Amino acid sequence: MRTIVVTGGATGIGRATAERFRADGDNVVITGRRTDVLEKAAAELGARAVVCDATDPAQVERLLDALPEQVDVLVNNAGGNTDFGRPDGGLTQLKANWLANLEANLINAVLTTTALAPRLTTAVVHLGSIAGARGPGSYGAAKAGLALWNADVAAELGPRGITSNVVAPGFTAGTEFFQGRLTDERRETLLQATLTKRAGEVGDIAGTIHFLASPAARHLTGQVLHVNGGALTGR
Ligand SMILES: NC(=O)c1ccc[n+]([C@@H]2O[C@H](COP(=O)([O-])OP(=O)(O)OC[C@H]3O[C@@H](n4cnc5c(N)ncnc54)[C@H](OP(=O)(O)O)[C@@H]3O)[C@@H](O)[C@H]2O)c1
């Protein structure tokens, strides 16, 4: 039985990932900021809940106290586009908006990975985004930064036999990502942009994360795996 830590594991992609590892009988720890949402999900999944804001160094340090000495897989899933609902404004507001997205999508992963690194045995998977390859704005820049920094993590952990990769979803349904702001028209545009003509499902992403943490992927590291139905094609 392995120990798997999934940040932001109460909803959406994180929850599906926790569920996938639980199906193997793994010991799964999920984190998040909303105690009620987190504890309900943990009870349903048979996982353990630890309230932790991944952008807060003190909370990430406290997370260590709640974890065993060995953590096999870390999934840095917590994140999202903090621009939704934030006010526009002058340069001061612009700076605050950019820092919010960098904290929510890059700094959080840096803090959690650095804290857990000495305890890891197998794999780190970070949730990037199709936005990291083509925008928009500070969210895309943060996810692009995450993808670049992943190469450092892979180099640092590689000699210990630990892999580090980014899974970069395209539009994925069944999450709180859009916070109720996704119009039918925008949804249709995103769907039509795929080659498969369907929205991604959380299980599509969880399956890729699960594979990356499996023995079959032990020589796969330092990569960005796009899971988007061909909305962005590789070459
Ligand atoms: N859905 C998509 O179409 C899509 C596409 C590309 C990439 N992604 C990426 O996929 C990842 C998962 O998102 P999702 O789509 O599954 O959306 P989601 O349902 O909103 O899940 C995000 C989860 O992360 C938690 N979280 C957010 N900030 C946190 C923090 N600072 N510390 C701890 N937990 C935090 C949230 O819970 P609390 O609010 O309770 O903390 C929530 O449970 C994100 O990194 C997102 O950027 C999603």
Coordinates of C-alpha atoms and ligand atoms in Angstrom, one line a residue:
M1 CA 0.0 0.0 0.0
R2 CA 1.4 3.4 -1.1
T3 CA 0.8 6.8 0.4
I4 CA -0.4 9.4 -2.0
V5 CA -0.9 13.1 -1.3
V6 CA -3.3 15.0 -3.5
T7 CA -3.5 18.7 -2.9
G8 CA -6.9 20.2 -3.7
G9 CA -8.2 16.6 -3.6
A10 CA -11.8 17.3 -2.5
T11 CA -13.2 18.3 -5.9
G12 CA -12.8 17.9 -9.7
I13 CA -9.6 16.4 -11.0
G14 CA -8.1 16.1 -7.6
R15 CA -11.0 14.1 -6.3
A16 CA -11.0 11.8 -9.3
T17 CA -7.3 11.2 -8.8
A18 CA -7.8 10.4 -5.1
E19 CA -10.6 8.0 -6.1
R20 CA -8.3 6.3 -8.7
F21 CA -5.5 5.6 -6.1
R22 CA -8.1 4.6 -3.5
A23 CA -9.2 1.9 -6.0
D24 CA -5.8 0.4 -5.6
G25 CA -6.2 0.4 -1.9
D26 CA -3.6 3.2 -1.4
N27 CA -3.5 5.4 1.6
V28 CA -4.6 8.7 0.2
V29 CA -4.3 12.1 1.9
I30 CA -6.3 15.0 0.4
T31 CA -5.8 18.7 1.2
G32 CA -7.8 21.8 0.6
R33 CA -8.8 25.1 2.3
R34 CA -12.6 24.5 3.0
T35 CA -12.8 22.2 6.0
D36 CA -16.4 21.1 5.3
V37 CA -15.9 20.3 1.6
L38 CA -12.7 18.5 2.4
E39 CA -14.0 16.3 5.2
K40 CA -17.1 15.3 3.3
A41 CA -15.0 14.2 0.3
A42 CA -12.5 12.3 2.5
A43 CA -15.3 10.4 4.2
E44 CA -16.8 9.5 0.9
L45 CA -13.5 8.4 -0.6
G46 CA -12.0 6.7 2.4
A47 CA -9.2 9.2 2.3
R48 CA -7.7 11.3 5.1
A49 CA -8.3 15.1 5.1
V50 CA -5.7 17.7 6.1
V51 CA -6.7 21.3 5.8
C52 CA -3.8 23.1 4.2
D53 CA -3.6 26.2 2.0
A54 CA -0.7 25.2 -0.3
T55 CA 0.2 28.9 -0.8
D56 CA 1.0 29.4 3.0
P57 CA 4.4 28.2 4.1
A58 CA 3.4 27.7 7.7
Q59 CA 0.4 25.5 6.7
V60 CA 2.6 23.5 4.4
E61 CA 5.1 22.9 7.2
R62 CA 2.2 21.8 9.5
L63 CA 1.1 19.4 6.7
L64 CA 4.4 17.5 7.3
D65 CA 3.4 16.8 10.8
A66 CA 0.2 15.0 9.6
L67 CA 2.1 12.9 7.0
P68 CA 4.0 9.6 7.4
E69 CA 7.8 9.6 7.0
Q70 CA 7.4 8.1 3.5
V71 CA 5.2 9.6 0.8
D72 CA 5.2 7.7 -2.4
V73 CA 3.4 10.1 -4.8
L74 CA 2.7 13.8 -4.6
V75 CA 0.0 15.3 -6.9
N76 CA 0.3 19.0 -6.9
N77 CA -3.3 19.5 -8.2
A78 CA -4.5 22.6 -6.2
G79 CA -4.9 25.6 -8.4
G80 CA -7.1 27.5 -10.7
N81 CA -7.5 30.8 -12.4
T82 CA -7.7 33.4 -9.7
D83 CA -8.6 36.1 -12.3
F84 CA -12.2 34.9 -12.2
G85 CA -14.1 37.4 -10.2
R86 CA -11.1 39.7 -9.4
P87 CA -11.5 43.4 -10.1
D88 CA -9.7 45.1 -13.0
G89 CA -7.9 48.3 -12.1
G90 CA -4.6 50.1 -12.3
L91 CA -1.1 48.7 -12.0
T92 CA -1.4 48.0 -8.3
Q93 CA -4.5 45.8 -8.9
L94 CA -2.8 44.3 -11.9
K95 CA 0.2 43.3 -9.8
A96 CA -2.0 41.8 -7.1
N97 CA -3.9 39.8 -9.8
W98 CA -0.7 38.4 -11.3
L99 CA 0.8 37.5 -7.9
A100 CA -2.5 35.7 -7.0
N101 CA -2.2 33.5 -10.0
L102 CA 1.5 32.9 -9.5
E103 CA 0.9 31.9 -5.9
A104 CA -2.1 29.7 -6.7
N105 CA -0.5 27.8 -9.5
L106 CA 3.3 27.9 -9.1
I107 CA 4.4 29.0 -5.6
N108 CA 2.0 26.4 -4.0
A109 CA 3.6 23.6 -5.9
V110 CA 7.1 24.9 -5.1
L111 CA 6.3 25.0 -1.4
T112 CA 4.7 21.6 -1.2
T113 CA 7.2 19.8 -3.4
T114 CA 10.2 21.3 -1.5
A115 CA 8.6 20.4 1.9
L116 CA 7.8 16.8 0.9
A117 CA 10.9 16.1 -1.3
P118 CA 12.9 14.3 1.5
R119 CA 10.0 11.9 2.0
L120 CA 9.2 11.0 -1.6
T121 CA 9.9 7.6 -3.2
T122 CA 8.3 7.4 -6.6
A123 CA 6.7 10.4 -8.4
V124 CA 5.6 14.0 -8.4
V125 CA 2.8 15.1 -10.8
H126 CA 1.9 18.7 -11.2
L127 CA -1.3 19.9 -12.8
G128 CA -0.4 22.3 -15.6
S129 CA -2.8 23.5 -18.3
I130 CA -3.3 23.9 -22.0
A131 CA -3.1 27.6 -20.9
G132 CA 0.5 27.1 -20.1
A133 CA 1.2 26.7 -23.8
R134 CA -1.0 29.4 -25.2
G135 CA -2.4 31.6 -22.4
P136 CA -4.4 33.5 -21.2
G137 CA -2.6 36.0 -19.1
S138 CA -1.2 35.5 -15.6
Y139 CA -2.9 32.0 -15.3
G140 CA -1.1 30.8 -18.5
A141 CA 2.1 32.4 -17.4
A142 CA 1.9 30.6 -14.0
K143 CA 1.2 27.3 -15.6
A144 CA 4.1 27.8 -18.1
G145 CA 6.4 28.6 -15.2
L146 CA 5.3 25.4 -13.5
A147 CA 6.2 23.4 -16.6
L148 CA 9.6 25.0 -16.8
W149 CA 10.3 24.5 -13.1
N150 CA 9.2 20.9 -13.4
A151 CA 12.5 20.3 -15.3
D152 CA 14.5 21.4 -12.2
V153 CA 12.5 19.1 -10.0
A154 CA 13.0 16.1 -12.4
A155 CA 16.7 16.8 -12.4
E156 CA 16.9 17.1 -8.6
L157 CA 14.8 14.0 -7.8
G158 CA 15.9 11.8 -10.8
P159 CA 19.0 10.3 -9.1
R160 CA 16.8 9.0 -6.4
G161 CA 14.6 7.2 -9.0
I162 CA 11.8 9.7 -8.6
T163 CA 10.0 11.1 -11.6
S164 CA 8.4 14.6 -12.0
N165 CA 6.0 15.4 -14.8
V166 CA 3.3 17.9 -15.6
V167 CA -0.2 16.8 -16.8
A168 CA -1.7 19.7 -18.7
P169 CA -5.4 19.3 -19.2
G170 CA -7.5 21.1 -21.8
F171 CA -11.2 21.9 -21.0
T172 CA -12.3 19.3 -18.4
A173 CA -15.9 19.1 -17.2
G174 CA -17.0 18.0 -13.7
T175 CA -14.9 20.5 -11.8
E176 CA -15.4 23.8 -9.9
F177 CA -12.7 25.4 -12.2
F178 CA -15.1 27.9 -14.0
Q179 CA -16.9 28.8 -10.8
G180 CA -20.3 28.9 -12.6
R181 CA -19.0 31.3 -15.2
L182 CA -18.8 29.0 -18.2
T183 CA -21.5 30.0 -20.7
D184 CA -23.0 27.4 -23.1
E185 CA -21.4 29.2 -26.0
R186 CA -17.9 29.1 -24.5
R187 CA -18.4 25.5 -23.6
E188 CA -19.3 24.7 -27.2
T189 CA -16.3 26.6 -28.5
L190 CA -13.9 24.7 -26.2
L191 CA -15.5 21.4 -27.1
Q192 CA -15.4 22.0 -30.8
A193 CA -11.7 22.9 -30.5
T194 CA -10.9 19.3 -29.6
L195 CA -10.3 16.7 -32.3
T196 CA -12.4 14.2 -30.3
K197 CA -15.4 16.6 -30.1
R198 CA -16.0 16.0 -26.5
A199 CA -15.1 17.6 -23.2
G200 CA -12.4 16.1 -21.1
E201 CA -13.6 14.2 -18.1
V202 CA -11.9 14.2 -14.7
G203 CA -11.3 10.4 -15.1
D204 CA -9.3 11.1 -18.3
I205 CA -6.9 13.3 -16.3
A206 CA -6.8 11.0 -13.2
G207 CA -6.0 8.0 -15.4
T208 CA -2.9 9.8 -16.8
I209 CA -1.8 10.9 -13.4
H210 CA -2.2 7.3 -12.1
F211 CA -0.1 6.0 -15.1
L212 CA 2.7 8.5 -14.3
A213 CA 2.9 7.1 -10.8
S214 CA 3.0 3.5 -12.0
P215 CA 6.1 1.3 -12.7
A216 CA 5.3 1.5 -16.5
A217 CA 6.3 5.2 -16.4
R218 CA 9.5 5.0 -14.4
H219 CA 11.6 6.3 -17.4
L220 CA 9.2 9.1 -18.1
T221 CA 10.3 12.3 -16.4
G222 CA 10.7 16.0 -17.0
Q223 CA 7.8 16.1 -19.4
V224 CA 4.6 17.9 -20.0
L225 CA 1.8 15.5 -21.0
H226 CA -1.1 17.4 -22.7
V227 CA -4.5 15.7 -22.2
N228 CA -6.9 17.8 -24.2
G229 CA -8.5 15.7 -27.0
G230 CA -6.1 17.2 -29.5
A231 CA -7.1 20.8 -28.9
L232 CA -3.4 21.4 -28.9
T233 CA -1.4 19.0 -30.9
G234 CA 2.2 17.9 -30.1
R235 CA 5.1 17.6 -32.4
Ligands
LIG1 N1 -11.0 22.0 -15.2 C1 -10.3 22.4 -16.2 O1 -10.8 22.6 -17.4 C2 -8.8 22.5 -16.1 C3 -8.0 22.7 -17.3 C4 -6.7 22.8 -17.1 C5 -6.0 22.8 -15.9 N2 -6.8 22.6 -14.8 C6 -6.1 22.6 -13.5 O2 -6.5 21.4 -12.8 C7 -6.3 21.5 -11.4 C8 -7.5 21.1 -10.6 O3 -8.6 21.9 -10.9 P1 -10.1 21.5 -11.2 O4 -10.4 21.7 -12.6 O5 -10.3 20.1 -10.7 O6 -10.9 22.6 -10.4 P2 -11.5 22.6 -8.9 O7 -12.7 21.6 -8.8 O8 -11.7 24.0 -8.6 O9 -10.4 22.0 -8.0 C9 -9.4 22.7 -7.4 C10 -9.2 22.2 -5.9 O10 -8.0 22.8 -5.4 C11 -8.3 23.3 -4.1 N3 -7.4 24.5 -3.9 C12 -7.4 25.6 -4.6 N4 -6.4 26.4 -4.1 C13 -5.9 25.8 -3.1 C14 -4.8 26.1 -2.2 N5 -4.2 27.2 -2.2 N6 -4.5 25.2 -1.2 C15 -5.1 24.0 -1.2 N7 -6.1 23.6 -2.0 C16 -6.5 24.5 -2.9 C17 -9.8 23.7 -4.1 O11 -10.4 23.6 -2.8 P3 -10.5 24.8 -1.8 O12 -11.0 26.0 -2.5 O13 -11.4 24.3 -0.7 O14 -9.1 25.0 -1.3 C18 -10.4 22.6 -5.0 O15 -10.8 21.5 -4.3 C19 -5.9 23.0 -11.2 O16 -4.5 23.2 -11.0 C20 -6.4 23.7 -12.5 O17 -5.6 24.8 -12.8 C21 -8.2 22.5 -14.8

